[in-house]
Tab-separated table of C-alpha atoms in Angstrom:
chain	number	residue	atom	x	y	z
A	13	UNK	CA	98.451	86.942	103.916
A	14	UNK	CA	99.017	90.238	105.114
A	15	UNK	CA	95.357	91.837	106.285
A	16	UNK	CA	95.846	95.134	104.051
A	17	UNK	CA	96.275	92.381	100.846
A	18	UNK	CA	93.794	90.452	102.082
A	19	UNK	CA	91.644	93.496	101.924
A	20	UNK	CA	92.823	94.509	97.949
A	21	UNK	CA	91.674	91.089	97.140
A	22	UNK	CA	88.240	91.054	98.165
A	23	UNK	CA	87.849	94.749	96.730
A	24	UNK	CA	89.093	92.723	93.110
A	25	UNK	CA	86.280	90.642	94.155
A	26	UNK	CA	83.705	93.137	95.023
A	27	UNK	CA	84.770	95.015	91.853
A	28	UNK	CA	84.229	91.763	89.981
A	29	UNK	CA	81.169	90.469	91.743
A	30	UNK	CA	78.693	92.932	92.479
A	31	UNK	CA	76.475	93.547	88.735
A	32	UNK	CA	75.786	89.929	89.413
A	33	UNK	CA	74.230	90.130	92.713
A	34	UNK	CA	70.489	90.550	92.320
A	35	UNK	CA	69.476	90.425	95.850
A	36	UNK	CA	70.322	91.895	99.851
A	37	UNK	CA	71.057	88.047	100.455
A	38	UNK	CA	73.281	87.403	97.538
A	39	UNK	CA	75.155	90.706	98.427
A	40	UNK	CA	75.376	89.463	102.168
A	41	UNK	CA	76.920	85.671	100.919
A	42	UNK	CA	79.621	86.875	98.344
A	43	UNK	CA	80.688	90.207	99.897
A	44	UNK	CA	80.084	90.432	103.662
A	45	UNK	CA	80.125	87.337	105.018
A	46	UNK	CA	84.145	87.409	103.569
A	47	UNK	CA	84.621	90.654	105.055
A	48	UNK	CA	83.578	89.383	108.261
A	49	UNK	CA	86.136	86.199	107.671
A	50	UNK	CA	89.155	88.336	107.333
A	51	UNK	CA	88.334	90.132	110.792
A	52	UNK	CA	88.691	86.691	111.814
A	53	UNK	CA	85.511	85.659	112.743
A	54	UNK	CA	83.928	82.051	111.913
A	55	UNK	CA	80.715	82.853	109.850
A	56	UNK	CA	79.605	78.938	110.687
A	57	UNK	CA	80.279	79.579	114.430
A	58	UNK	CA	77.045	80.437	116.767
A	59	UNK	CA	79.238	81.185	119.278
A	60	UNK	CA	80.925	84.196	116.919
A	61	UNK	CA	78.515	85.184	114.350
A	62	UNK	CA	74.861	84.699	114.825
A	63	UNK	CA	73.124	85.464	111.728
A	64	UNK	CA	69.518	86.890	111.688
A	65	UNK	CA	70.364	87.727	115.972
A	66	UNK	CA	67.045	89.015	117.460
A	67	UNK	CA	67.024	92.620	118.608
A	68	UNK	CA	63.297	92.605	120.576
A	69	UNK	CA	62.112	96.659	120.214
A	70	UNK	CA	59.572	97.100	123.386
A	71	UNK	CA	56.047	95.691	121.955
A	72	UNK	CA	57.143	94.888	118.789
A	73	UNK	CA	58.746	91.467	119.555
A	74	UNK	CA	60.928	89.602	116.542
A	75	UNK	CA	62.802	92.457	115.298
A	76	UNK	CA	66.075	90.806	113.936
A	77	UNK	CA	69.117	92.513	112.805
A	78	UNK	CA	71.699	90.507	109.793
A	79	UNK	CA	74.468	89.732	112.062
A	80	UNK	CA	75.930	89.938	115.403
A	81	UNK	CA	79.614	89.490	116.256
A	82	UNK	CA	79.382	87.356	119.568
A	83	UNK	CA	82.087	87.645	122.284
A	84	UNK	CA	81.767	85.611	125.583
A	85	UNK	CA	77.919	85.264	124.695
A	86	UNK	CA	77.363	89.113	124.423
A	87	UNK	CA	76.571	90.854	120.897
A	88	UNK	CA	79.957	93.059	120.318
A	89	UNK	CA	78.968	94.696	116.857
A	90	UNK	CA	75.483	94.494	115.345
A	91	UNK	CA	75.403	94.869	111.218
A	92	UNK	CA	72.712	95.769	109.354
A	93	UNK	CA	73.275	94.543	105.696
A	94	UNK	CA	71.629	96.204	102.655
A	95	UNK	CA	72.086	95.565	98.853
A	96	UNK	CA	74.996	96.788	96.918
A	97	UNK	CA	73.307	99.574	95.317
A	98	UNK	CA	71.440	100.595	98.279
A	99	UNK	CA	72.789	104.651	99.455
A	100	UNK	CA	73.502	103.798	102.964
A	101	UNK	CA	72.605	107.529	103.798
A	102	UNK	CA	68.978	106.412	104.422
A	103	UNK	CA	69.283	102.849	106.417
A	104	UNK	CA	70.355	103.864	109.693
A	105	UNK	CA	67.560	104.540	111.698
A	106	UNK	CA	67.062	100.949	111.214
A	107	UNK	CA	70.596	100.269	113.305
A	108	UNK	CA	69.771	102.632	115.432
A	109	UNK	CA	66.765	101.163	117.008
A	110	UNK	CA	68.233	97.777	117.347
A	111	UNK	CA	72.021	99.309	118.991
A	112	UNK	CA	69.546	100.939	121.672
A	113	UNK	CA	68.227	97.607	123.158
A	114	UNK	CA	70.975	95.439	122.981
A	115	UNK	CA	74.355	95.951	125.241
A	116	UNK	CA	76.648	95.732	121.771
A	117	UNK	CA	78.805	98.574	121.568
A	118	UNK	CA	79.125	98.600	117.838
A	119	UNK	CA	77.148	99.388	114.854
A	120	UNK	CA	77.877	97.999	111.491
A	121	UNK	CA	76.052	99.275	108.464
A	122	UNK	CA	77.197	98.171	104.877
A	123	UNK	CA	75.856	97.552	101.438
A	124	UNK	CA	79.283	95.266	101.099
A	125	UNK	CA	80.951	97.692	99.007
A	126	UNK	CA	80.732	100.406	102.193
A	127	UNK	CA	80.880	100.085	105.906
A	128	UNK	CA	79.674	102.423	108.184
A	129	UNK	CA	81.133	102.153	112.424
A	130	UNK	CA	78.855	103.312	114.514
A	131	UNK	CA	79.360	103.817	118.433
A	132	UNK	CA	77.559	105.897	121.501
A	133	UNK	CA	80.068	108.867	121.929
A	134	UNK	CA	77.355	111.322	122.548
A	135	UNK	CA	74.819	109.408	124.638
A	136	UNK	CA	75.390	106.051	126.451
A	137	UNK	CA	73.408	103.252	124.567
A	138	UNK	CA	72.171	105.841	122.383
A	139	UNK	CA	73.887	105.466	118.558
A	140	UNK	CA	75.495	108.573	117.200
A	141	UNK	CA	73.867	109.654	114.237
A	142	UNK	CA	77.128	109.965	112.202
A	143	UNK	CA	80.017	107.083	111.695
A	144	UNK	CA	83.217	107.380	113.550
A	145	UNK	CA	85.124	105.303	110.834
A	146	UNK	CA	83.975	104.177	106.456
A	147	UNK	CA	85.702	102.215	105.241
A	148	UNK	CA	85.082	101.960	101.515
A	149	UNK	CA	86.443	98.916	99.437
A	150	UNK	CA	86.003	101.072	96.026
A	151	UNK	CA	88.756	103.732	97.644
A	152	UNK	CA	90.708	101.736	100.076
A	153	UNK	CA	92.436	104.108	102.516
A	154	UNK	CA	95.156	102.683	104.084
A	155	UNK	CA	94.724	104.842	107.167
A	156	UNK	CA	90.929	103.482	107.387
A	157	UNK	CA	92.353	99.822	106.917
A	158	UNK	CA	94.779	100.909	110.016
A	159	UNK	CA	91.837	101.575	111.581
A	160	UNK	CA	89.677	98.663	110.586
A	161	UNK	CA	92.667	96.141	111.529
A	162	UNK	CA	91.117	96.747	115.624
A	163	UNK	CA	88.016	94.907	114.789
A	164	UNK	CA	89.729	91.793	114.037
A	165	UNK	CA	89.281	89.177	116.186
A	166	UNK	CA	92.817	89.053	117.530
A	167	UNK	CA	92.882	93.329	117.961
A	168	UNK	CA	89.594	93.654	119.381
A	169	UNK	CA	90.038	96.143	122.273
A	170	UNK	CA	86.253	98.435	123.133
A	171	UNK	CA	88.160	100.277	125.072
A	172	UNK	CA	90.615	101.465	122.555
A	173	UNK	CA	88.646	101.543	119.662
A	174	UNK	CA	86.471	103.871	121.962
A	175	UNK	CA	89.599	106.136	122.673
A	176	UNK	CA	90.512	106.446	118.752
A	177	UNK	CA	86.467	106.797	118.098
A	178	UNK	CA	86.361	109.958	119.172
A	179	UNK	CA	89.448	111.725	117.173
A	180	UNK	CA	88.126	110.021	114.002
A	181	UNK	CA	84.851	111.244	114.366
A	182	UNK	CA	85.813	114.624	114.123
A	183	UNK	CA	88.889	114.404	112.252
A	184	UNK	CA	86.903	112.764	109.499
A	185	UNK	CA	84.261	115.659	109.990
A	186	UNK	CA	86.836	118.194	109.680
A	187	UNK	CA	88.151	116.733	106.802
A	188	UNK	CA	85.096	117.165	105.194
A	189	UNK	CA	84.310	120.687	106.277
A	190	UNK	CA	87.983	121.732	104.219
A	191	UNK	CA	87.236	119.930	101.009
A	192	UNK	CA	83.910	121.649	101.062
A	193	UNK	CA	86.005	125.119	101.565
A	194	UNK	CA	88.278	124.350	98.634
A	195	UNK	CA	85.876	123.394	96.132
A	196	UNK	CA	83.900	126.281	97.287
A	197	UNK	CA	85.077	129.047	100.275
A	198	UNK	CA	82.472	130.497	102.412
A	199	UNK	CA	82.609	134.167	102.998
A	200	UNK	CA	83.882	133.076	106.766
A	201	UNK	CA	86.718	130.991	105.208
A	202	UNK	CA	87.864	133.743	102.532
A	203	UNK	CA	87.594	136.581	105.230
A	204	UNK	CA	89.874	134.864	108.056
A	205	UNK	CA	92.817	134.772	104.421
A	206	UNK	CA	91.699	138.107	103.768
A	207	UNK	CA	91.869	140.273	107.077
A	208	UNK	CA	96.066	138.769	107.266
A	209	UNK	CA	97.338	139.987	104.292
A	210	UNK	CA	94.526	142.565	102.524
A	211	UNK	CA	96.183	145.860	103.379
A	212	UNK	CA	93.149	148.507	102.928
A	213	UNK	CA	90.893	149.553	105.559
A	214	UNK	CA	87.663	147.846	104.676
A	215	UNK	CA	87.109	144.504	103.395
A	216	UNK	CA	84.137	145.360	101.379
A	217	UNK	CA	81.895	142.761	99.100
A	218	UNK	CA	83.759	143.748	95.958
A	219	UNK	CA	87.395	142.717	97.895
A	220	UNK	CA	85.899	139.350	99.276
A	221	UNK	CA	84.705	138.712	95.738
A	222	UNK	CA	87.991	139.491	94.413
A	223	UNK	CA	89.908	137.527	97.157
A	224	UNK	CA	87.216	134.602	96.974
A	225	UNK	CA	88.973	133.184	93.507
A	226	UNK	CA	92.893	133.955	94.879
A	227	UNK	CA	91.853	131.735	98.171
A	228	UNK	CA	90.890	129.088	96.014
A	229	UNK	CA	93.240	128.697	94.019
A	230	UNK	CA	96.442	129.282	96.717
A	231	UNK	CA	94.366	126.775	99.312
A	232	UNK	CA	94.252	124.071	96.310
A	233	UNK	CA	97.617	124.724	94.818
A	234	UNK	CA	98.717	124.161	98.628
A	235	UNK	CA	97.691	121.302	99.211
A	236	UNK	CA	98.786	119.893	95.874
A	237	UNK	CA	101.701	120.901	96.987
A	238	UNK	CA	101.770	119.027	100.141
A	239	UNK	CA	100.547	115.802	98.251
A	240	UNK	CA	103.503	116.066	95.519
A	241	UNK	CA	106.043	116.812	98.123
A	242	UNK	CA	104.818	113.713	100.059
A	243	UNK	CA	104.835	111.572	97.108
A	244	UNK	CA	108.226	112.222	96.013
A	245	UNK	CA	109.470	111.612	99.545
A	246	UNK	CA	107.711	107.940	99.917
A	247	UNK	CA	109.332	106.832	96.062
A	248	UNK	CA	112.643	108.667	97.186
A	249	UNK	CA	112.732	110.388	92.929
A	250	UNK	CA	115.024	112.425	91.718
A	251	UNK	CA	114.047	116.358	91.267
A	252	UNK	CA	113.871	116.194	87.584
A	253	UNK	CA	116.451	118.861	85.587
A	254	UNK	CA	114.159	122.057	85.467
A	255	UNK	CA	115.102	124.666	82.646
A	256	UNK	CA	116.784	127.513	83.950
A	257	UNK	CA	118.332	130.627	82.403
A	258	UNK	CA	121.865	131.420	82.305
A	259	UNK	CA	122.212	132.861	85.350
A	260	UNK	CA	120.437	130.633	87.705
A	261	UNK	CA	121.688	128.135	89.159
A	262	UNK	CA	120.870	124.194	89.152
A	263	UNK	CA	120.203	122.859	92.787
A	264	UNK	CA	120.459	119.569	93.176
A	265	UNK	CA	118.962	117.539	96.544
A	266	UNK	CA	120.838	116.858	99.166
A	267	UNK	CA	119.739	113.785	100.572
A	268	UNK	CA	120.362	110.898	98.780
A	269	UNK	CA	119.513	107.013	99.655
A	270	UNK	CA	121.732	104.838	98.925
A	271	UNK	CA	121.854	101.169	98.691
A	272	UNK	CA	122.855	100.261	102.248
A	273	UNK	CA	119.979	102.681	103.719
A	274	UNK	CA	117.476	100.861	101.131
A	275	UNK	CA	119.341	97.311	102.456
A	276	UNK	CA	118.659	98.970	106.000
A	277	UNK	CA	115.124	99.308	105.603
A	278	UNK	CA	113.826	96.258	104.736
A	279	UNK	CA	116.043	94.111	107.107
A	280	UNK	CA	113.775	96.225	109.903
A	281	UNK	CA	110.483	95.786	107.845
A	282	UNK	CA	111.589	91.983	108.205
A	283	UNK	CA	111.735	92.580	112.178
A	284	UNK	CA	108.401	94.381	112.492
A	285	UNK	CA	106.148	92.880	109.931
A	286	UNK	CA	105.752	90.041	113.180
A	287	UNK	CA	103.800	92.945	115.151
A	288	UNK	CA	102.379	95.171	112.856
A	289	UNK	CA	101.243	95.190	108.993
A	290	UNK	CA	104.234	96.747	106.878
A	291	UNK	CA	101.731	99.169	105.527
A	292	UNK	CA	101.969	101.327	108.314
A	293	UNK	CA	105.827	101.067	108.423
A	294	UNK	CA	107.354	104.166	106.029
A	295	UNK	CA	110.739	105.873	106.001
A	296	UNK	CA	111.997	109.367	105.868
A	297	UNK	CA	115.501	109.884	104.575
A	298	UNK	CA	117.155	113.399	106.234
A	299	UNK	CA	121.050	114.848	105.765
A	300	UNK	CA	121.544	113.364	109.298
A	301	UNK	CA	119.845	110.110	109.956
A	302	UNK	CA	117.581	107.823	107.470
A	303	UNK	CA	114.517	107.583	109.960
A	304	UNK	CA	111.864	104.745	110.222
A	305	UNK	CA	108.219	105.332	111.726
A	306	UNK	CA	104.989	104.139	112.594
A	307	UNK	CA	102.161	105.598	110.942
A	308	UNK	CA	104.628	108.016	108.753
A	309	UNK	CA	103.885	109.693	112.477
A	310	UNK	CA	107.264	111.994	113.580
A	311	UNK	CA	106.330	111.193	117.004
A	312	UNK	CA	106.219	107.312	116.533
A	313	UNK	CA	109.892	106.992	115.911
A	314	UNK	CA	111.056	103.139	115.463
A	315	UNK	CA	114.482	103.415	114.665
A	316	UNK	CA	117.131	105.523	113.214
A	317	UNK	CA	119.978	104.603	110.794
A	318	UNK	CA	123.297	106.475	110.812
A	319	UNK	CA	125.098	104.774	108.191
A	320	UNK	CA	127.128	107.758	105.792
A	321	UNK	CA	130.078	108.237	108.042
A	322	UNK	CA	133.139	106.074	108.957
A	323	UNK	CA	131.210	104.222	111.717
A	324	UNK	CA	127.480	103.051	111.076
A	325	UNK	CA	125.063	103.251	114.149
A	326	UNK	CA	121.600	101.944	114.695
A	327	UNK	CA	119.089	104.084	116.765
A	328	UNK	CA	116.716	102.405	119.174
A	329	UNK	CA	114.382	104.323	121.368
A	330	UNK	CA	113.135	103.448	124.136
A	331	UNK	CA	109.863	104.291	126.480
A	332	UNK	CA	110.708	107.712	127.141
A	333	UNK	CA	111.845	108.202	123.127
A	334	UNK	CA	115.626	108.938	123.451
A	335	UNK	CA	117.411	107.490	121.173
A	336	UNK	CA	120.873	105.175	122.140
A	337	UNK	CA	122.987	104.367	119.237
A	338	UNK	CA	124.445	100.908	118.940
A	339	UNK	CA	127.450	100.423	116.776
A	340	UNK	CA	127.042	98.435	113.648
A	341	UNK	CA	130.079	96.604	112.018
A	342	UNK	CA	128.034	95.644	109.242
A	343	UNK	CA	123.951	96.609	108.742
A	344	UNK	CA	123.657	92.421	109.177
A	345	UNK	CA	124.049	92.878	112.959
A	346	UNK	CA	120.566	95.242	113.316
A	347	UNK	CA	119.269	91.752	113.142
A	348	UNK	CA	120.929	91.053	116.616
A	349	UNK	CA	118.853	94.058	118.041
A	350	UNK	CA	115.065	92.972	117.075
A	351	UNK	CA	114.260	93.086	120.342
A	352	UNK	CA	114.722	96.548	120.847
A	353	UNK	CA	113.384	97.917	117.613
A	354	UNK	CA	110.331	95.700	118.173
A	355	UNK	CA	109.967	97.317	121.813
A	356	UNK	CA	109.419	100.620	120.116
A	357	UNK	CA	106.593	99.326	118.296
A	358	UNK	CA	104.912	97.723	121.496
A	359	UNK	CA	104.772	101.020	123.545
A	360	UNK	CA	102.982	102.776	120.917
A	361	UNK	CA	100.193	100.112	120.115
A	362	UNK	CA	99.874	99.977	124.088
């Protein structure tokens, strides 16, 4: 089972499950310890997950922390394990003293519906205050579950969770900075709009005021924008007929899929789905070239498909990300070529 599905089924479960969990140790047996099985770690294994591992704070000896994920005899990821209903918000000063006197490079804090990822970006040993990565089975994110897939068992990496670490910690924290502006722009936010395209010679209070409402709404209309445009593109619809008066005319797209491109796809989702989950495989259809990518990522190109003229060509790229088209007598033979569309794939996850 595929891990994003494996993911959708224990959120069912969590979904299901959680009124009925009284307790911080019922919440640990139904939902965590299975979210710690799908990373691929053996619960009933000492030698992988240590329940109740001892975290000794200076004086105060005896100090123990839910779990540790063991690797090679070292703690890897501590978690700290609270009950369902518990707001996470509060608990992690409690993680925080036991990441600082162990060598694990991981923090884990979760109420099993929730799951905090802690690391030391800012200080060495010393836990960041805010999570690089949540991952929350209530709103599954397939870009968090992209992210989430390193800490299996198989994936783990420190050193390139580490790298990503970083980028998420801020993305995420810019993320959050422009849904705070949208719901409500700060005078700083409505200003920098304002001074491009206000035409007087002072922006006074009553302007901002004015301009504080148009932001809002053109900065949320945007996006919407972006969202619907991006939608339509991943089911490939059909603009639907829009009334029109007499004089205008009716525009009609023109990139069209057809059946062969569709065919296309999913022989390569075949190919791939041996390295990488098919959830981060997506296409984008152009007038030139029907386009498959990693991570719905321009710049993760993993093949190309030139199949509307006379002669049909497959495009395979290779480390430097030119592309070399390979004449196709039929779209069966882009079998014949796995090994180059799957070399695509391996220089990106390297």
């Amino acid at each position: 089972m595929e891990f994003l599905s494996k993911l959708k089924t224990l959120s069912e479960r969590v979904e299901t499950l959680k009124e009925n969990l009284q307790t911080e140790e019922a919440t640990k047996n139904a939902l965590i310890m299975p979210f710690i099985q799908i990373l691929g770690y053996d619960v009933f294994n000492p030698m992988e997950v240590i329940p109740e591992f001892t975290a000794d704070l200076g004086i105060k000896k005896g100090e123990k922390v839910d779990y540790a994920i063991m690797q090679n005899g070292k703690p890897i990821i501590l978690i700290e394990c609270k009950h369902w209903k518990e707001n996470l918000d509060i608990h992690s000063s409690q993680l925080h003293r036991y990441f600082n006197v162990t060598k694990a490079r991981f923090g884990l804090l979760t109420n099993g519906v929730k799951y905090r990822f802690y690391t030391d970006l800012e200080e060495n040993n010393i836990m960041d205050k805010e999570a690089f990565l949540e991952f929350d089975f209530e709103n599954i994110k397939e870009n968090a579950a992209i992210e989430l897939k390193k800490f299996q068992k198989e994936n783990f990496d420190i050193d390139k969770i580490i790298n990503s670490a970083s980028g998420l910690k801020y993305s995420t924290a810019i993320k959050e900075i422009l849904m705070n502006e949208l719901a409500d722009p700060s005078e700083e936010f409505v200003r920098f709009f304002t001074k491009q395209i206000y035409t007087g010679k002072v922006i006074t209070k009553k302007v901002l005021e004015e301009f504080t409402e148009i932001v809002k709404k053109a900065t949320n209309q945007a996006f919407k924008d972006i969202v619907n445009d991006r939608l339509q593109s991943a089911l490939n619809k059909e603009t639907e007929p829009i009334e029109e008066d007499e004089n205008s005319v009716k525009e009609e797209s023109k990139v069209v899929t057809t059946e062969e491109e569709t065919e296309a796809f999913q022989i390569v989702r075949s190919i791939v789905r041996t390295k990488v989950d098919l959830s981060r495989v997506s296409a984008r259809d152009t007038q030139s070239y029907f386009g498959i990518l990693l991570d719905d990522n321009n710049r993760k190109p993993i093949c190309r498909l030139h199949l509307n003229n006379c002669n049909k060509y497959l495009g395979v790229f290779n480390q430097d990300k030119k592309e070399e088209k390979i004449l196709l007598n039929n779209i069966d033979e882009i079998f014949q070529y796995s090994d180059k569309i799957l070399e695509a794939i391996l220089i990106y996850e390297q």
